[in-house]
Amino acid sequence: MKTWTGILLMIILAVATISTTSAARTMNESQKQLNIDDQSSQTAAVEASNIDKLHDTAKTTQESTPVKEGYVSVAPENEKVRLYPMKVEGSGYIYNGMILEVDGKTREFSDWQGEGGSYKPEVHELDLNGDGQKEIVVLYTEGHGTGIYLGQARIINPVTLEEMKMQSLDEIAKQHVKSVVTVSSDRVDVDVNVDGVQAEPLQIEEDTSGGVYNKELKFGGVTYYSVENGQLVVSAAGSYGAALYAGDLTFAYEYQDGEWKVANLKYSMEVYEEEYYESFD
């Protein structure tokens, strides 16, 4: 009797032990799962918080780095017409791409490369062709140096902000100007004909030994664009040799057949002194 009673007690204790172990294991695994779930929730919360911080940082960075007023050009005719660089390089002296803003609407022109500083670009709003609609005119300097000044101009449609077609200086010179440069040992003769009209011949006395001269005048080394009396006016010096200039080709742009073309073209002879070359430095 005692033997069977002992065996029964042992069986009851074993079952109780197994149940307790199983329950403990279940609780441990539940706790582990709970910890995992809590950790996942915490990770998701941290990630969401980080994303929000990134968004806030980007927003703050964007809001805290506006275009410096010193880089902004404003049309004297309309303060809602503005021009500023896409990117500034060289301590603020190089504009790598530009943004045109008209009445809050903007357009980027990444191919416009100009100088800043004392050569800061200009922007104007004026009716160039008298049709009652004002155009946007952008003037900037592509580069300068001794005997070189590379001015540039763009005409923009104020509604679409698209660049309008302009007859190039090179095309104008080829179509309208005929010139001959004759070099002797102590003199250079320059003859210019513009649209069949002969300009006053120019004789330049100088020692030509070792010099580099052109057979005809070249244009583009010194070119100025300006707004005068409601017109876009161009002055391009004619080069008879390396950094040697003899007079100016001047003209204005007028709108013809869907393109801005040359008007009032003429050539005036003048020999530039050495100070003229140095003035571009």
Coordinates of C-alpha atoms in Angstrom, one line a residue:
M1 CA 0.0 0.0 0.0
K2 CA 2.8 2.3 0.9
T3 CA 4.6 1.5 -2.3
W4 CA 1.6 2.4 -4.6
T5 CA 1.0 5.6 -2.6
G6 CA 4.6 6.7 -3.2
I7 CA 4.5 6.0 -6.9
L8 CA 1.2 8.0 -7.3
L9 CA 2.8 11.0 -5.5
M10 CA 5.8 10.9 -7.7
I11 CA 3.6 10.8 -10.8
I12 CA 1.6 13.8 -9.6
L13 CA 4.8 15.8 -8.8
A14 CA 6.2 15.0 -12.3
V15 CA 3.1 16.3 -14.1
A16 CA 3.1 19.4 -12.0
T17 CA 6.8 20.1 -12.8
I18 CA 6.2 19.6 -16.6
S19 CA 3.2 21.9 -16.5
T20 CA 5.2 24.6 -14.6
T21 CA 8.1 24.3 -17.0
S22 CA 5.8 24.5 -20.0
A23 CA 4.0 27.6 -18.6
A24 CA 7.3 29.2 -17.8
R25 CA 8.6 28.5 -21.3
T26 CA 5.4 30.0 -22.8
M27 CA 5.7 33.0 -20.7
N28 CA 9.3 33.5 -21.6
E29 CA 8.6 33.2 -25.3
S30 CA 5.6 35.5 -25.0
Q31 CA 7.9 38.0 -23.2
K32 CA 10.5 37.7 -26.0
Q33 CA 7.8 38.3 -28.6
L34 CA 6.6 41.2 -26.7
N35 CA 10.1 42.6 -26.5
I36 CA 10.6 42.1 -30.2
D37 CA 7.3 43.8 -30.9
D38 CA 8.2 46.7 -28.6
Q39 CA 11.6 47.0 -30.2
S40 CA 10.1 47.0 -33.7
S41 CA 7.6 49.7 -32.6
Q42 CA 10.4 51.7 -31.1
T43 CA 12.5 51.4 -34.2
A44 CA 9.7 52.4 -36.5
A45 CA 9.0 55.4 -34.2
V46 CA 12.7 56.4 -34.3
E47 CA 12.8 56.0 -38.1
A48 CA 9.7 58.2 -38.4
S49 CA 11.2 60.7 -36.1
N50 CA 14.4 60.8 -38.1
I51 CA 12.5 61.2 -41.4
D52 CA 10.6 64.1 -39.8
K53 CA 13.9 65.6 -38.7
L54 CA 15.4 65.2 -42.1
H55 CA 12.4 66.9 -43.7
D56 CA 12.6 69.7 -41.1
T57 CA 16.3 70.1 -41.7
A58 CA 15.9 70.3 -45.5
K59 CA 13.1 72.8 -45.1
T60 CA 15.2 74.8 -42.6
T61 CA 18.2 74.7 -44.9
Q62 CA 16.2 75.8 -47.9
E63 CA 14.6 78.6 -46.0
S64 CA 17.9 79.7 -44.4
T65 CA 19.9 79.9 -47.6
P66 CA 18.0 82.4 -49.8
V67 CA 19.8 84.1 -52.7
K68 CA 21.9 87.0 -51.4
E69 CA 20.4 90.4 -52.4
G70 CA 23.8 91.3 -53.7
Y71 CA 23.5 88.7 -56.4
V72 CA 20.0 89.8 -57.5
S73 CA 19.5 92.1 -60.4
V74 CA 16.1 94.0 -60.6
A75 CA 14.7 95.6 -63.7
P76 CA 14.6 99.4 -63.2
E77 CA 11.3 99.4 -65.1
N78 CA 9.6 96.7 -63.0
E79 CA 10.7 95.4 -59.6
K80 CA 8.9 92.1 -60.2
V81 CA 11.4 91.3 -62.9
R82 CA 14.5 89.8 -61.3
L83 CA 17.6 87.9 -62.3
Y84 CA 19.9 85.9 -60.0
P85 CA 22.4 83.0 -60.3
M86 CA 21.7 79.3 -60.1
K87 CA 25.1 78.8 -58.6
V88 CA 27.8 81.2 -57.5
E89 CA 31.5 80.3 -57.8
G90 CA 34.8 82.1 -57.5
S91 CA 34.0 84.1 -54.4
G92 CA 30.8 85.5 -56.0
Y93 CA 32.4 86.5 -59.3
I94 CA 31.1 83.7 -61.5
Y95 CA 27.4 83.0 -62.2
N96 CA 27.1 79.4 -63.3
G97 CA 23.6 79.4 -64.8
M98 CA 20.9 82.1 -64.1
I99 CA 17.3 82.2 -63.0
L100 CA 14.8 84.7 -64.5
E101 CA 11.8 85.6 -62.4
V102 CA 8.8 87.5 -63.8
D103 CA 5.8 88.2 -61.6
G104 CA 6.7 85.2 -59.4
K105 CA 7.1 82.8 -62.3
T106 CA 10.7 81.5 -62.8
R107 CA 12.7 79.8 -65.4
E108 CA 16.3 78.4 -65.3
F109 CA 18.8 79.1 -68.0
S110 CA 21.7 76.8 -67.2
D111 CA 23.7 77.7 -70.3
W112 CA 24.0 81.4 -69.2
Q113 CA 27.5 81.7 -67.8
G114 CA 28.4 85.2 -66.7
E115 CA 30.5 87.4 -64.3
G116 CA 29.3 89.0 -61.1
G117 CA 30.9 91.7 -59.0
S118 CA 31.4 94.9 -60.8
Y119 CA 30.2 93.1 -64.0
K120 CA 26.9 92.1 -62.4
P121 CA 24.2 91.2 -65.0
E122 CA 21.4 93.6 -65.9
V123 CA 17.8 92.9 -66.6
H124 CA 15.3 95.2 -68.3
E125 CA 11.6 95.2 -69.2
L126 CA 10.7 97.3 -72.2
D127 CA 8.8 97.3 -75.5
L128 CA 11.6 96.9 -78.0
N129 CA 9.5 96.7 -81.1
G130 CA 6.6 99.0 -80.3
D131 CA 3.9 96.3 -80.4
G132 CA 2.5 97.1 -77.0
Q133 CA 4.0 94.0 -75.3
K134 CA 7.2 94.4 -73.3
E135 CA 10.1 92.1 -73.7
I136 CA 12.7 91.0 -71.1
V137 CA 16.3 91.9 -72.0
V138 CA 19.2 90.3 -70.1
L139 CA 22.7 91.7 -70.4
Y140 CA 25.8 90.0 -68.9
T141 CA 29.5 89.6 -69.3
E142 CA 30.9 86.2 -70.3
G143 CA 34.5 87.3 -69.7
H144 CA 37.0 90.1 -69.9
G145 CA 40.7 90.7 -70.0
T146 CA 43.4 92.7 -71.7
G147 CA 42.0 93.6 -75.1
I148 CA 38.9 91.4 -74.5
Y149 CA 35.4 92.1 -73.4
L150 CA 32.8 89.4 -74.2
G151 CA 29.4 91.0 -73.6
Q152 CA 26.2 89.0 -74.2
A153 CA 22.5 89.7 -74.6
R154 CA 19.3 87.7 -74.5
I155 CA 15.7 88.7 -75.4
I156 CA 13.0 86.8 -73.5
N157 CA 9.2 86.5 -74.1
P158 CA 7.7 87.7 -70.9
V159 CA 4.7 85.4 -71.1
T160 CA 6.3 82.1 -71.9
L161 CA 9.8 83.0 -70.6
E162 CA 11.3 81.4 -73.7
E163 CA 14.4 82.8 -75.3
M164 CA 13.6 84.6 -78.6
K165 CA 15.7 84.1 -81.7
M166 CA 18.4 86.7 -82.3
Q167 CA 20.6 87.2 -85.3
S168 CA 24.2 86.6 -84.1
L169 CA 27.0 89.1 -84.4
D170 CA 29.0 86.6 -86.6
E171 CA 26.1 86.2 -89.0
I172 CA 25.5 90.0 -89.2
A173 CA 29.2 90.6 -90.0
K174 CA 29.3 88.0 -92.7
Q175 CA 26.2 89.2 -94.4
H176 CA 26.7 93.0 -94.2
V177 CA 30.4 93.8 -93.8
K178 CA 33.3 93.5 -96.3
S179 CA 36.7 94.5 -95.2
V180 CA 40.4 94.2 -96.3
V181 CA 43.4 94.6 -94.1
T182 CA 46.6 95.4 -96.0
V183 CA 49.9 95.2 -94.0
S184 CA 53.2 96.7 -95.1
S185 CA 56.5 97.1 -93.1
D186 CA 55.5 100.3 -91.4
R187 CA 51.8 100.6 -91.9
V188 CA 48.4 98.9 -91.8
D189 CA 45.6 100.0 -94.1
V190 CA 42.0 99.1 -93.3
D191 CA 39.1 99.4 -95.8
V192 CA 35.5 98.6 -94.7
N193 CA 32.3 98.4 -96.8
V194 CA 29.0 98.1 -95.0
D195 CA 26.0 97.2 -97.2
G196 CA 27.7 98.7 -100.2
V197 CA 28.7 101.9 -98.4
Q198 CA 32.4 102.6 -98.2
A199 CA 33.6 103.7 -94.8
E200 CA 36.5 106.2 -94.5
P201 CA 39.8 104.3 -95.0
L202 CA 42.1 104.0 -92.1
Q203 CA 45.9 104.1 -92.1
I204 CA 47.7 103.0 -89.0
E205 CA 51.4 103.7 -88.8
E206 CA 53.3 101.1 -86.8
D207 CA 56.1 98.6 -87.0
T208 CA 54.5 95.4 -88.3
S209 CA 57.6 93.2 -88.1
G210 CA 56.8 90.1 -86.0
G211 CA 53.1 91.1 -85.6
V212 CA 50.1 88.8 -86.2
Y213 CA 47.5 90.4 -88.5
N214 CA 44.2 89.4 -90.1
K215 CA 43.4 89.6 -93.7
E216 CA 40.0 91.1 -92.8
L217 CA 38.4 92.5 -89.7
K218 CA 37.3 90.0 -87.1
F219 CA 34.4 90.7 -84.7
G220 CA 33.6 89.3 -81.2
G221 CA 36.7 90.1 -79.1
V222 CA 35.3 93.3 -77.8
T223 CA 31.4 93.5 -77.8
Y224 CA 29.2 95.7 -75.7
Y225 CA 25.4 95.4 -75.4
S226 CA 23.3 98.1 -73.8
V227 CA 19.7 99.5 -73.6
E228 CA 19.5 103.0 -75.1
N229 CA 16.3 104.9 -75.9
G230 CA 14.2 101.8 -75.7
Q231 CA 16.4 99.8 -78.0
L232 CA 18.9 97.0 -77.6
V233 CA 22.1 98.5 -79.0
V234 CA 25.4 96.7 -79.9
S235 CA 28.9 98.0 -80.4
A236 CA 31.5 95.5 -81.7
A237 CA 35.1 96.5 -82.3
G238 CA 36.8 95.3 -85.5
S239 CA 40.1 93.5 -84.9
Y240 CA 42.8 93.8 -87.6
G241 CA 45.3 91.8 -85.5
A242 CA 45.9 90.1 -82.2
A243 CA 44.2 92.5 -79.6
L244 CA 44.5 95.3 -82.2
Y245 CA 41.2 97.2 -83.0
A246 CA 40.2 99.7 -85.7
G247 CA 36.8 101.2 -85.1
D248 CA 33.4 99.9 -84.2
L249 CA 30.4 98.2 -85.9
T250 CA 27.3 99.5 -84.3
F251 CA 23.6 98.5 -84.7
A252 CA 20.3 97.9 -83.0
Y253 CA 18.0 95.0 -83.0
E254 CA 14.5 95.1 -84.5
Y255 CA 11.8 92.4 -84.8
Q256 CA 11.4 91.0 -88.3
D257 CA 9.7 87.8 -89.5
G258 CA 9.7 86.2 -86.1
E259 CA 13.4 87.0 -85.3
W260 CA 15.4 89.9 -83.9
K261 CA 17.5 91.2 -86.7
V262 CA 20.1 94.0 -87.4
A263 CA 18.9 97.6 -88.0
N264 CA 20.8 100.9 -88.4
L265 CA 24.1 99.2 -89.1
K266 CA 27.2 101.4 -89.5
Y267 CA 30.9 101.3 -89.1
S268 CA 33.0 104.2 -87.6
M269 CA 36.8 104.2 -87.8
E270 CA 38.9 104.8 -84.7
V271 CA 42.2 103.6 -83.5
Y272 CA 42.3 102.6 -79.9
E273 CA 45.1 103.5 -77.6
E274 CA 46.9 101.1 -75.2
E275 CA 44.8 102.3 -72.3
Y276 CA 41.7 101.0 -74.1
Y277 CA 43.1 97.4 -73.9
E278 CA 44.0 97.8 -70.2
S279 CA 40.6 99.0 -69.3
F280 CA 39.2 95.5 -69.4
D281 CA 41.5 94.1 -66.7

